[in-house]
C-alpha cells in the first residue's frame, strides 16, 4: 500500500525511462506502478521512440489519466521524434535568420500536430535564450538569435503555433542561458552580466512568452550572482521573479540529473530544493546520460532518489506539504486543460522550403558539382545535441564519399589522410563544420583544404562564421537532415 506522502511526491515528478512499451519484455516494471500512484507523467527521449510510440502514450494515459507526456523536441539540431533520421523541421536559428513570424508559428503548429499524433502533451520548446556568447557550447543554433527583440517575437509566434495546436509549450531556460561558454550538463555556469542587461535582454523573450499565454517555463541550471549563489533552478529569488513577471503556469526544472545539480547538491537534494524554491514539475532527466556508466535500472534509481528525498523532507518538515500540494495542483490543472484541448487545422507545411529560404552563401560558388565528397569535422556530440549524428553527413554526401574526422583528437597524419581520401574519391570537396569561430582545429582544416583544393566548399551547420574563411561557406544554421539536404541541392545546382 502506497502512503499519502509517496503519492504526493510522485505527483510532481517527471522522469525519463528505458523502454518503448509498458508491457512485455524490457518494459520498466516500476513505471506502471508509479503512474498508478499519481506519477505526474514522463518525458520521452530517443530511447523511447519506436513505431509503437502512440501505443505507449495510450498505455501511460490509461495507467494515469492525469499523466503529462513531454518530449524534448525543438526541431533543427534537437530531435527525438526523428532521432534515427534527423529532423525535417526548421530549427530556431534558421527561423531567426528568415525572420518570418508566420513561418515560426507554422513550424510550431506542425510540431504540435506531430506531437499530438503520438500522444504527447508537452513540447519542451521553444528555446527563449538570447545567444549573446558565440562560444556557447549548449545553445548556439537552438536559439533564434542574438537580438532580444527578434528572439521575443519568434518565441511568441512558436508558442502560439504549439498551443493552438493543442499541446503545451515549454519555453526555456529561465532566466536565460544564452550568455555562457559552459555546458550545464557538465558544469555550473555563472552569468556575470550586469543585472540591467539580464533584465533588458535575457528576460525579454520570457516576457513575450508569458504575454502569449505560455503554459510552462523551464528553469536553467545557471548562477546569477545578483540573485545569490544558488543555480536558478534551486533559487527562490529567481523563481519568485518569474512569478512577479506575471507567470502563473507550471514551472518545470531542467533535468536534475545534469552535473550542475547532481554533482553539487545531488539529485535528491536538488529535487527538494527546487520544490522549496517554487518549481512545480521536476524533470529528473534522461537515464542514458551517464553513458557507459549507466546502470540497467538507472531510470528507476534516479526516480527513487528524487521521490525518497521528497518524502523524507515532507516527513521531517524541511519541505512544506502546502508547497508541494500547490505544485501538484498546478500540474493537475494543466493536465486537465490538455485532456480537453482541441487543435487548430494545420495548413500544408513545407519545412524544406523554409530551410531553403534561410540558407546563406558567403561568396559565389563555382559551377554546380556532379558529386560531393564530405569530410565531417564537427565537434563530438553533447548531451543536449547529437551534433555528430551521421545522418547529417549522409544527407549531405548522398551516394558520394564521406569520412568522419574527430578534429579535436585527430593527428596531422589522420587529418591529411581524410582530405586525401576525399579528394581521391572525386566530386567537390566539402568540409562539414559547426564552430568556425571558436574551434581552431576546424578553422585550420579549412585553411589547409583551401591550399590543397581551391574549389572546395564549407558547409557550416553551427552559428554563422563572423571571421572570413578562405573558401565559400554555405551557412545552414542547423545540424538536421532537412538542412543538409538543402545544402546538397544547392551545391549540385538543383
Short mmCIF file of C-alpha atoms in Angstrom, two decimals:
data_model
loop_
_atom_site.label_atom_id
_atom_site.label_comp_id
_atom_site.label_asym_id
_atom_site.label_seq_id
_atom_site.Cartn_x
_atom_site.Cartn_y
_atom_site.Cartn_z
CA UNK A 1 0.00 0.00 0.00
CA UNK A 2 1.34 3.40 -1.01
CA UNK A 3 1.26 6.08 1.64
CA UNK A 4 -0.11 9.56 1.07
CA UNK A 5 3.31 11.24 1.06
CA UNK A 6 4.61 8.94 -1.66
CA UNK A 7 1.64 9.79 -3.86
CA UNK A 8 2.19 13.48 -3.19
CA UNK A 9 5.88 13.22 -4.12
CA UNK A 10 5.00 11.26 -7.26
CA UNK A 11 2.58 13.96 -8.37
CA UNK A 12 5.41 16.42 -9.10
CA UNK A 13 7.96 14.01 -10.63
CA UNK A 14 8.62 13.76 -14.37
CA UNK A 15 11.18 11.03 -15.10
CA UNK A 16 12.73 9.67 -18.25
CA UNK A 17 12.85 5.90 -18.60
CA UNK A 18 14.10 2.95 -20.62
CA UNK A 19 11.69 1.13 -22.92
CA UNK A 20 9.15 1.54 -25.69
CA UNK A 21 6.09 -0.09 -24.06
CA UNK A 22 4.67 -0.52 -20.54
CA UNK A 23 4.04 -4.20 -21.10
CA UNK A 24 6.17 -7.03 -22.46
CA UNK A 25 9.85 -7.84 -22.45
CA UNK A 26 12.09 -4.98 -21.34
CA UNK A 27 9.22 -2.83 -20.05
CA UNK A 28 10.05 -0.76 -16.94
CA UNK A 29 8.02 -2.55 -14.25
CA UNK A 30 8.39 0.32 -11.80
CA UNK A 31 6.84 2.86 -14.16
CA UNK A 32 3.31 1.43 -14.31
CA UNK A 33 3.22 1.19 -10.51
CA UNK A 34 4.39 4.81 -10.20
CA UNK A 35 1.83 6.01 -12.73
CA UNK A 36 -0.96 4.26 -10.84
CA UNK A 37 0.33 6.00 -7.71
CA UNK A 38 -0.10 9.52 -9.14
CA UNK A 39 3.20 9.98 -11.02
CA UNK A 40 2.95 13.31 -12.85
CA UNK A 41 3.98 11.73 -16.14
CA UNK A 42 7.08 11.00 -18.19
CA UNK A 43 9.48 12.66 -20.61
CA UNK A 44 10.34 10.92 -23.88
CA UNK A 45 13.92 10.76 -25.11
CA UNK A 46 15.48 8.97 -28.06
CA UNK A 47 15.44 5.51 -26.46
CA UNK A 48 11.63 5.63 -26.17
CA UNK A 49 10.95 6.33 -29.84
CA UNK A 50 9.58 3.49 -31.96
CA UNK A 51 6.71 2.84 -34.34
CA UNK A 52 4.71 1.98 -31.22
CA UNK A 53 5.06 5.41 -29.62
CA UNK A 54 1.35 6.23 -29.88
CA UNK A 55 0.51 2.91 -28.23
CA UNK A 56 2.99 3.65 -25.43
CA UNK A 57 1.35 7.03 -24.85
CA UNK A 58 -2.07 5.40 -24.70
CA UNK A 59 -0.82 2.91 -22.10
CA UNK A 60 0.58 5.75 -19.98
CA UNK A 61 -2.64 7.74 -20.17
CA UNK A 62 -4.65 4.64 -19.28
CA UNK A 63 -2.46 3.97 -16.25
CA UNK A 64 -2.89 7.60 -15.13
CA UNK A 65 -5.35 9.87 -16.95
CA UNK A 66 -3.63 12.89 -15.38
CA UNK A 67 -0.21 11.90 -16.71
CA UNK A 68 1.59 14.56 -18.73
CA UNK A 69 3.78 13.18 -21.50
CA UNK A 70 6.57 15.53 -22.53
CA UNK A 71 9.15 15.33 -25.27
CA UNK A 72 12.47 17.12 -25.68
CA UNK A 73 11.79 18.20 -29.26
CA UNK A 74 12.88 21.51 -30.80
CA UNK A 75 13.33 20.75 -34.48
CA UNK A 76 16.58 21.61 -36.23
CA UNK A 77 19.55 20.25 -34.29
CA UNK A 78 17.47 18.75 -31.45
CA UNK A 79 15.01 15.98 -32.25
CA UNK A 80 13.66 12.90 -30.52
CA UNK A 81 10.75 12.10 -32.81
CA UNK A 82 13.18 11.80 -35.74
CA UNK A 83 16.14 10.57 -33.73
CA UNK A 84 17.05 7.88 -36.26
CA UNK A 85 16.96 10.04 -39.38
CA UNK A 86 17.39 13.69 -38.40
CA UNK A 87 14.86 16.48 -38.14
CA UNK A 88 12.70 17.58 -41.04
CA UNK A 89 11.59 20.70 -39.14
CA UNK A 90 13.33 24.08 -39.37
CA UNK A 91 15.49 24.97 -36.39
CA UNK A 92 15.27 28.14 -34.33
CA UNK A 93 18.34 29.83 -35.84
CA UNK A 94 17.03 29.18 -39.36
CA UNK A 95 13.71 30.75 -38.42
CA UNK A 96 15.52 33.69 -36.85
CA UNK A 97 17.59 34.23 -40.00
CA UNK A 98 14.44 34.21 -42.10
CA UNK A 99 12.66 36.45 -39.56
CA UNK A 100 9.20 35.47 -40.77
CA UNK A 101 6.98 35.01 -37.72
CA UNK A 102 4.35 33.25 -39.84
CA UNK A 103 6.95 30.56 -40.60
CA UNK A 104 7.75 30.20 -36.90
CA UNK A 105 4.09 29.89 -35.98
CA UNK A 106 3.54 27.35 -38.76
CA UNK A 107 6.55 25.35 -37.55
CA UNK A 108 5.13 25.33 -34.02
CA UNK A 109 1.76 24.18 -35.35
CA UNK A 110 3.34 21.36 -37.33
CA UNK A 111 5.36 20.24 -34.31
CA UNK A 112 2.15 20.24 -32.26
CA UNK A 113 0.45 18.10 -34.91
CA UNK A 114 3.27 15.57 -34.82
CA UNK A 115 3.27 15.55 -31.01
CA UNK A 116 -0.48 15.01 -30.70
CA UNK A 117 -0.35 12.23 -33.27
CA UNK A 118 1.80 10.17 -30.89
CA UNK A 119 0.03 11.20 -27.69
CA UNK A 120 2.46 13.85 -26.42
CA UNK A 121 1.07 16.64 -24.23
CA UNK A 122 4.04 18.97 -23.61
CA UNK A 123 6.74 20.04 -26.07
CA UNK A 124 9.95 21.17 -24.38
CA UNK A 125 10.47 24.17 -26.61
CA UNK A 126 10.98 26.73 -27.94
CA UNK A 127 14.34 27.93 -26.63
CA UNK A 128 13.91 31.52 -25.40
CA UNK A 129 17.61 32.11 -24.74
CA UNK A 130 19.24 35.09 -26.45
CA UNK A 131 22.54 33.61 -27.64
CA UNK A 132 24.84 36.56 -26.97
CA UNK A 133 28.00 34.49 -26.41
CA UNK A 134 29.20 32.91 -29.68
CA UNK A 135 31.25 30.40 -27.65
CA UNK A 136 28.07 28.96 -26.13
CA UNK A 137 28.50 25.17 -26.33
CA UNK A 138 24.94 24.20 -25.45
CA UNK A 139 22.57 26.78 -27.01
CA UNK A 140 24.01 28.18 -30.25
CA UNK A 141 21.68 27.49 -33.19
CA UNK A 142 19.00 26.26 -30.78
CA UNK A 143 18.33 29.98 -30.21
CA UNK A 144 16.50 32.24 -32.66
CA UNK A 145 19.44 34.64 -32.46
CA UNK A 146 21.44 37.23 -30.53
CA UNK A 147 18.88 40.04 -30.60
CA UNK A 148 16.30 40.14 -27.81
CA UNK A 149 13.52 41.64 -29.92
CA UNK A 150 13.96 39.07 -32.67
CA UNK A 151 14.04 36.17 -30.21
CA UNK A 152 10.98 37.54 -28.43
CA UNK A 153 8.76 37.73 -31.49
CA UNK A 154 9.70 34.25 -32.69
CA UNK A 155 9.27 32.71 -29.24
CA UNK A 156 5.77 34.21 -29.07
CA UNK A 157 4.92 33.02 -32.58
CA UNK A 158 6.11 29.48 -31.86
CA UNK A 159 4.19 29.37 -28.59
CA UNK A 160 1.03 30.38 -30.44
CA UNK A 161 1.61 27.67 -33.04
CA UNK A 162 2.21 24.96 -30.47
CA UNK A 163 -0.60 25.82 -28.10
CA UNK A 164 -3.19 26.48 -30.80
CA UNK A 165 -2.20 23.00 -31.92
CA UNK A 166 -3.38 21.54 -28.63
CA UNK A 167 -0.12 20.93 -26.76
CA UNK A 168 1.62 22.90 -24.03
CA UNK A 169 4.77 24.80 -24.95
CA UNK A 170 7.67 24.97 -22.51
CA UNK A 171 9.96 27.95 -23.14
CA UNK A 172 13.47 27.51 -21.78
CA UNK A 173 15.86 28.17 -19.99
CA UNK A 174 14.83 30.87 -17.47
CA UNK A 175 16.38 33.36 -16.72
CA UNK A 176 18.40 32.90 -19.91
CA UNK A 177 21.20 30.50 -20.87
CA UNK A 178 22.47 32.49 -23.84
CA UNK A 179 25.47 34.27 -22.31
CA UNK A 180 27.56 31.36 -21.14
CA UNK A 181 30.51 29.43 -22.52
CA UNK A 182 29.94 26.41 -20.23
CA UNK A 183 27.53 23.49 -20.66
CA UNK A 184 25.35 23.00 -17.58
CA UNK A 185 25.16 19.28 -18.38
CA UNK A 186 28.79 19.16 -17.23
CA UNK A 187 29.39 22.28 -15.13
CA UNK A 188 27.65 25.15 -13.33
CA UNK A 189 27.75 28.30 -15.49
CA UNK A 190 27.84 31.70 -13.81
CA UNK A 191 26.24 34.66 -15.61
CA UNK A 192 28.40 37.68 -14.77
CA UNK A 193 26.32 40.25 -16.63
CA UNK A 194 25.11 43.49 -15.17
CA UNK A 195 21.60 42.90 -13.75
CA UNK A 196 20.18 45.51 -16.11
CA UNK A 197 21.44 43.53 -19.12
CA UNK A 198 19.83 40.36 -17.77
CA UNK A 199 16.57 42.26 -17.36
CA UNK A 200 16.62 44.17 -20.66
CA UNK A 201 17.97 41.41 -22.88
CA UNK A 202 17.67 37.91 -21.48
CA UNK A 203 14.31 38.22 -19.73
CA UNK A 204 12.55 39.86 -22.68
CA UNK A 205 11.70 36.63 -24.57
CA UNK A 206 10.22 35.17 -21.40
CA UNK A 207 8.03 38.26 -21.02
CA UNK A 208 6.90 37.74 -24.61
CA UNK A 209 6.11 34.09 -23.91
CA UNK A 210 4.11 34.99 -20.82
CA UNK A 211 2.17 37.59 -22.80
CA UNK A 212 1.48 34.86 -25.39
CA UNK A 213 -0.04 32.69 -22.67
CA UNK A 214 2.67 30.03 -22.45
CA UNK A 215 1.65 27.08 -20.27
CA UNK A 216 5.07 26.11 -18.86
CA UNK A 217 8.54 27.57 -18.42
CA UNK A 218 11.74 25.61 -17.78
CA UNK A 219 14.46 26.81 -15.43
CA UNK A 220 18.19 26.92 -16.11
CA UNK A 221 20.99 25.45 -14.01
CA UNK A 222 22.91 28.73 -14.06
CA UNK A 223 24.02 31.10 -11.31
CA UNK A 224 23.05 34.77 -11.50
CA UNK A 225 25.20 36.32 -8.71
CA UNK A 226 22.85 39.26 -8.25
CA UNK A 227 20.22 36.73 -7.11
CA UNK A 228 22.52 34.66 -4.89
CA UNK A 229 24.88 31.72 -5.17
CA UNK A 230 22.30 29.02 -5.93
CA UNK A 231 21.58 27.94 -9.51
CA UNK A 232 18.31 29.36 -10.82
CA UNK A 233 16.50 26.01 -10.58
CA UNK A 234 17.08 25.95 -6.81
CA UNK A 235 16.88 29.68 -6.16
CA UNK A 236 13.70 31.14 -4.61
CA UNK A 237 14.65 34.67 -5.64
CA UNK A 238 14.90 33.71 -9.33
CA UNK A 239 11.66 31.72 -9.39
CA UNK A 240 9.82 34.42 -7.47
CA UNK A 241 10.98 36.86 -10.15
CA UNK A 242 9.28 34.65 -12.72
CA UNK A 243 6.01 34.83 -10.77
CA UNK A 244 6.40 38.61 -10.42
CA UNK A 245 6.62 38.81 -14.22
CA UNK A 246 3.05 37.50 -14.32
CA UNK A 247 3.59 33.81 -14.98
CA UNK A 248 1.05 31.61 -13.19
CA UNK A 249 1.61 28.38 -15.09
CA UNK A 250 3.79 25.35 -14.38
CA UNK A 251 7.48 25.94 -13.62
CA UNK A 252 9.44 22.92 -14.86
CA UNK A 253 13.03 22.25 -13.84
CA UNK A 254 15.72 21.45 -16.32
CA UNK A 255 16.90 17.88 -15.83
CA UNK A 256 18.01 17.28 -12.26
CA UNK A 257 20.50 14.60 -13.37
CA UNK A 258 22.68 17.26 -15.02
CA UNK A 259 26.07 17.77 -13.40
CA UNK A 260 25.24 21.32 -12.28
CA UNK A 261 22.81 19.78 -9.77
CA UNK A 262 23.80 16.12 -9.40
CA UNK A 263 27.41 16.91 -8.54
CA UNK A 264 26.59 19.78 -6.17
CA UNK A 265 23.53 19.03 -4.00
CA UNK A 266 22.69 15.67 -5.57
CA UNK A 267 19.61 14.62 -7.47
CA UNK A 268 17.54 14.10 -4.31
CA UNK A 269 18.73 17.30 -2.71
CA UNK A 270 18.07 19.14 -5.95
CA UNK A 271 14.50 17.81 -6.06
CA UNK A 272 13.77 19.06 -2.54
CA UNK A 273 15.44 22.44 -3.05
CA UNK A 274 13.74 23.03 -6.41
CA UNK A 275 10.30 22.42 -4.90
CA UNK A 276 11.07 24.65 -1.94
CA UNK A 277 12.26 27.35 -4.33
CA UNK A 278 8.95 27.31 -6.21
CA UNK A 279 9.28 24.76 -9.03
CA UNK A 280 6.20 22.68 -9.78
CA UNK A 281 7.30 19.78 -12.01
CA UNK A 282 10.68 18.12 -11.60
CA UNK A 283 12.27 16.79 -14.78
CA UNK A 284 14.51 14.02 -13.48
CA UNK A 285 16.29 13.56 -16.79
CA UNK A 286 17.40 11.04 -19.35
CA UNK A 287 18.73 7.79 -17.84
CA UNK A 288 21.07 7.34 -20.82
CA UNK A 289 23.02 10.47 -19.86
CA UNK A 290 25.68 8.65 -17.80
CA UNK A 291 26.62 6.76 -20.98
CA UNK A 292 28.57 3.57 -20.37
CA UNK A 293 28.31 4.20 -16.62
CA UNK A 294 24.50 3.97 -16.67
CA UNK A 295 23.04 1.04 -14.74
CA UNK A 296 20.39 -1.16 -16.37
CA UNK A 297 17.93 0.28 -13.83
CA UNK A 298 19.29 3.84 -13.93
CA UNK A 299 15.81 5.18 -14.66
CA UNK A 300 14.32 3.65 -11.52
CA UNK A 301 17.33 4.61 -9.40
CA UNK A 302 17.04 8.27 -10.40
CA UNK A 303 13.27 8.32 -9.89
CA UNK A 304 13.59 6.75 -6.42
CA UNK A 305 16.38 9.13 -5.42
CA UNK A 306 14.12 12.10 -6.10
CA UNK A 307 10.96 10.54 -4.66
CA UNK A 308 12.50 9.32 -1.41
CA UNK A 309 14.26 12.63 -0.80
CA UNK A 310 10.96 14.50 -1.16
CA UNK A 311 9.12 12.05 1.11
CA UNK A 312 11.85 12.34 3.75
CA UNK A 313 11.76 16.15 3.59
CA UNK A 314 7.97 16.15 3.91
CA UNK A 315 8.18 13.86 6.94
CA UNK A 316 10.80 15.86 8.78
CA UNK A 317 9.22 19.21 7.94
CA UNK A 318 12.08 20.67 5.90
CA UNK A 319 9.73 20.80 2.89
CA UNK A 320 6.27 22.29 3.26
CA UNK A 321 3.39 19.99 2.36
CA UNK A 322 1.42 23.06 1.29
CA UNK A 323 4.14 23.99 -1.22
CA UNK A 324 4.10 20.51 -2.82
CA UNK A 325 0.29 20.45 -2.90
CA UNK A 326 0.38 23.82 -4.65
CA UNK A 327 2.76 22.37 -7.24
CA UNK A 328 0.57 19.30 -7.69
CA UNK A 329 -2.49 21.48 -8.25
CA UNK A 330 -0.75 23.49 -10.99
CA UNK A 331 0.30 20.27 -12.74
CA UNK A 332 -3.21 18.81 -12.44
CA UNK A 333 -4.83 21.96 -13.81
CA UNK A 334 -2.56 21.78 -16.86
CA UNK A 335 -3.23 18.07 -17.37
CA UNK A 336 -6.99 18.67 -17.20
CA UNK A 337 -6.73 21.53 -19.69
CA UNK A 338 -4.71 19.47 -22.17
CA UNK A 339 -7.00 16.46 -21.89
CA UNK A 340 -9.80 18.68 -23.22
CA UNK A 341 -7.68 20.58 -25.76
CA UNK A 342 -8.54 20.70 -29.42
CA UNK A 343 -6.17 21.62 -32.21
CA UNK A 344 -6.48 24.16 -34.99
CA UNK A 345 -6.28 22.91 -38.56
CA UNK A 346 -2.69 22.75 -39.85
CA UNK A 347 -2.25 24.04 -43.40
CA UNK A 348 0.09 22.25 -45.77
CA UNK A 349 3.51 22.64 -44.17
CA UNK A 350 6.70 22.80 -46.24
CA UNK A 351 9.62 22.80 -43.84
CA UNK A 352 12.12 22.23 -46.62
CA UNK A 353 11.04 25.45 -48.32
CA UNK A 354 11.53 27.41 -45.10
CA UNK A 355 15.02 25.95 -44.66
CA UNK A 356 15.99 26.69 -48.26
CA UNK A 357 14.93 30.31 -47.80
CA UNK A 358 17.14 30.54 -44.71
CA UNK A 359 20.34 29.30 -46.42
CA UNK A 360 23.08 31.88 -46.85
CA UNK A 361 26.22 31.67 -49.02
CA UNK A 362 29.20 33.89 -48.21
CA UNK A 363 30.63 34.12 -51.74
CA UNK A 364 29.83 32.97 -55.24
CA UNK A 365 30.04 29.24 -55.76
CA UNK A 366 31.77 27.63 -58.74
CA UNK A 367 29.72 25.70 -61.26
CA UNK A 368 27.42 23.04 -59.84
CA UNK A 369 29.17 19.88 -58.71
CA UNK A 370 28.27 16.45 -60.03
CA UNK A 371 29.05 14.75 -56.69
CA UNK A 372 30.17 15.69 -53.19
CA UNK A 373 32.98 14.24 -51.07
CA UNK A 374 32.37 15.16 -47.43
CA UNK A 375 34.85 15.45 -44.58
CA UNK A 376 32.74 15.68 -41.43
CA UNK A 377 34.82 17.63 -38.90
CA UNK A 378 32.07 18.69 -36.49
CA UNK A 379 32.62 18.58 -32.74
CA UNK A 380 31.71 15.47 -30.80
CA UNK A 381 28.12 15.04 -29.62
CA UNK A 382 26.95 16.66 -26.40
CA UNK A 383 24.18 15.56 -24.04
CA UNK A 384 21.89 18.26 -25.40
CA UNK A 385 22.68 17.94 -29.10
CA UNK A 386 23.79 14.88 -31.03
CA UNK A 387 25.86 17.21 -33.18
CA UNK A 388 27.96 14.45 -34.73
CA UNK A 389 24.96 12.34 -35.79
CA UNK A 390 25.78 10.52 -39.02
CA UNK A 391 22.52 11.42 -40.73
CA UNK A 392 23.75 14.97 -41.40
CA UNK A 393 26.81 13.87 -43.36
CA UNK A 394 24.82 11.09 -45.02
CA UNK A 395 22.20 13.52 -46.28
CA UNK A 396 24.90 15.94 -47.47
CA UNK A 397 27.04 13.35 -49.25
CA UNK A 398 24.18 11.35 -50.74
CA UNK A 399 25.77 8.42 -52.55
CA UNK A 400 29.13 10.19 -52.59
CA UNK A 401 32.18 9.76 -50.35
CA UNK A 402 32.14 10.78 -46.69
CA UNK A 403 34.54 10.37 -43.80
CA UNK A 404 34.30 11.33 -40.14
CA UNK A 405 37.24 13.24 -38.64
CA UNK A 406 37.34 13.91 -34.89
CA UNK A 407 39.15 17.19 -35.32
CA UNK A 408 39.77 17.66 -31.58
CA UNK A 409 41.75 14.40 -31.39
CA UNK A 410 42.99 13.84 -34.94
CA UNK A 411 46.71 13.80 -35.61
CA UNK A 412 48.17 15.72 -38.54
CA UNK A 413 48.56 12.40 -40.34
CA UNK A 414 44.89 11.50 -39.80
CA UNK A 415 43.77 14.92 -40.96
CA UNK A 416 45.84 14.65 -44.15
CA UNK A 417 44.58 11.15 -44.80
CA UNK A 418 40.96 12.24 -44.55
CA UNK A 419 41.49 15.07 -47.04
CA UNK A 420 43.47 12.80 -49.39
CA UNK A 421 40.74 10.18 -49.37
CA UNK A 422 38.01 12.74 -50.05
CA UNK A 423 39.93 14.32 -52.92
CA UNK A 424 40.76 10.92 -54.42
CA UNK A 425 37.09 9.94 -54.37
CA UNK A 426 36.25 12.69 -56.84
CA UNK A 427 33.49 15.21 -56.65
CA UNK A 428 33.69 18.56 -54.91
CA UNK A 429 35.42 18.52 -51.53
CA UNK A 430 33.03 19.64 -48.80
CA UNK A 431 34.11 20.39 -45.23
CA UNK A 432 31.24 19.94 -42.77
CA UNK A 433 31.84 22.05 -39.64
CA UNK A 434 29.87 23.67 -36.82
CA UNK A 435 32.13 26.04 -34.82
CA UNK A 436 34.31 28.02 -37.25
CA UNK A 437 34.90 30.99 -34.94
CA UNK A 438 35.75 29.12 -31.74
CA UNK A 439 37.28 25.82 -32.88
CA UNK A 440 40.86 26.34 -34.03
CA UNK A 441 41.03 22.81 -35.42
CA UNK A 442 38.06 23.33 -37.72
CA UNK A 443 39.45 26.63 -38.99
CA UNK A 444 42.90 25.12 -39.57
CA UNK A 445 41.33 22.28 -41.57
CA UNK A 446 39.51 24.77 -43.79
CA UNK A 447 42.71 26.73 -44.38
CA UNK A 448 44.60 23.56 -45.26
CA UNK A 449 41.89 22.41 -47.65
CA UNK A 450 41.85 25.84 -49.36
CA UNK A 451 45.56 25.48 -50.15
CA UNK A 452 45.17 21.93 -51.45
CA UNK A 453 41.78 22.12 -53.15
CA UNK A 454 40.86 25.71 -54.13
CA UNK A 455 37.37 24.74 -55.35
CA UNK A 456 36.43 23.15 -52.01
CA UNK A 457 33.45 24.48 -50.11
CA UNK A 458 32.44 24.69 -46.45
CA UNK A 459 29.03 23.70 -45.09
CA UNK A 460 28.55 25.19 -41.63
CA UNK A 461 25.69 23.85 -39.51
CA UNK A 462 26.56 25.97 -36.48
CA UNK A 463 26.49 29.70 -35.79
CA UNK A 464 27.46 31.74 -38.84
CA UNK A 465 31.16 32.49 -39.18
CA UNK A 466 31.93 36.07 -38.15
CA UNK A 467 35.55 35.87 -39.28
CA UNK A 468 36.03 35.25 -43.04
CA UNK A 469 37.10 31.80 -44.18
CA UNK A 470 39.23 31.24 -47.30
CA UNK A 471 36.52 29.15 -49.00
CA UNK A 472 32.87 29.76 -49.86
CA UNK A 473 30.60 28.89 -46.94
CA UNK A 474 27.06 27.60 -47.10
CA UNK A 475 25.53 28.69 -43.80
CA UNK A 476 22.87 26.12 -42.85
CA UNK A 477 22.37 27.01 -39.14
CA UNK A 478 21.15 23.56 -38.03
CA UNK A 479 22.55 20.04 -37.86
CA UNK A 480 19.45 18.48 -39.37
CA UNK A 481 18.55 16.20 -42.25
CA UNK A 482 16.44 18.84 -43.97
CA UNK A 483 19.25 21.38 -43.67
CA UNK A 484 21.84 19.01 -45.12
CA UNK A 485 19.52 18.09 -47.97
CA UNK A 486 19.01 21.78 -48.77
CA UNK A 487 22.76 22.42 -48.82
CA UNK A 488 23.33 19.38 -51.05
CA UNK A 489 20.70 20.53 -53.53
CA UNK A 490 22.29 23.99 -53.64
CA UNK A 491 25.79 22.62 -54.29
CA UNK A 492 24.53 20.29 -57.03
CA UNK A 493 22.69 23.14 -58.71
CA UNK A 494 19.26 21.64 -58.16
#
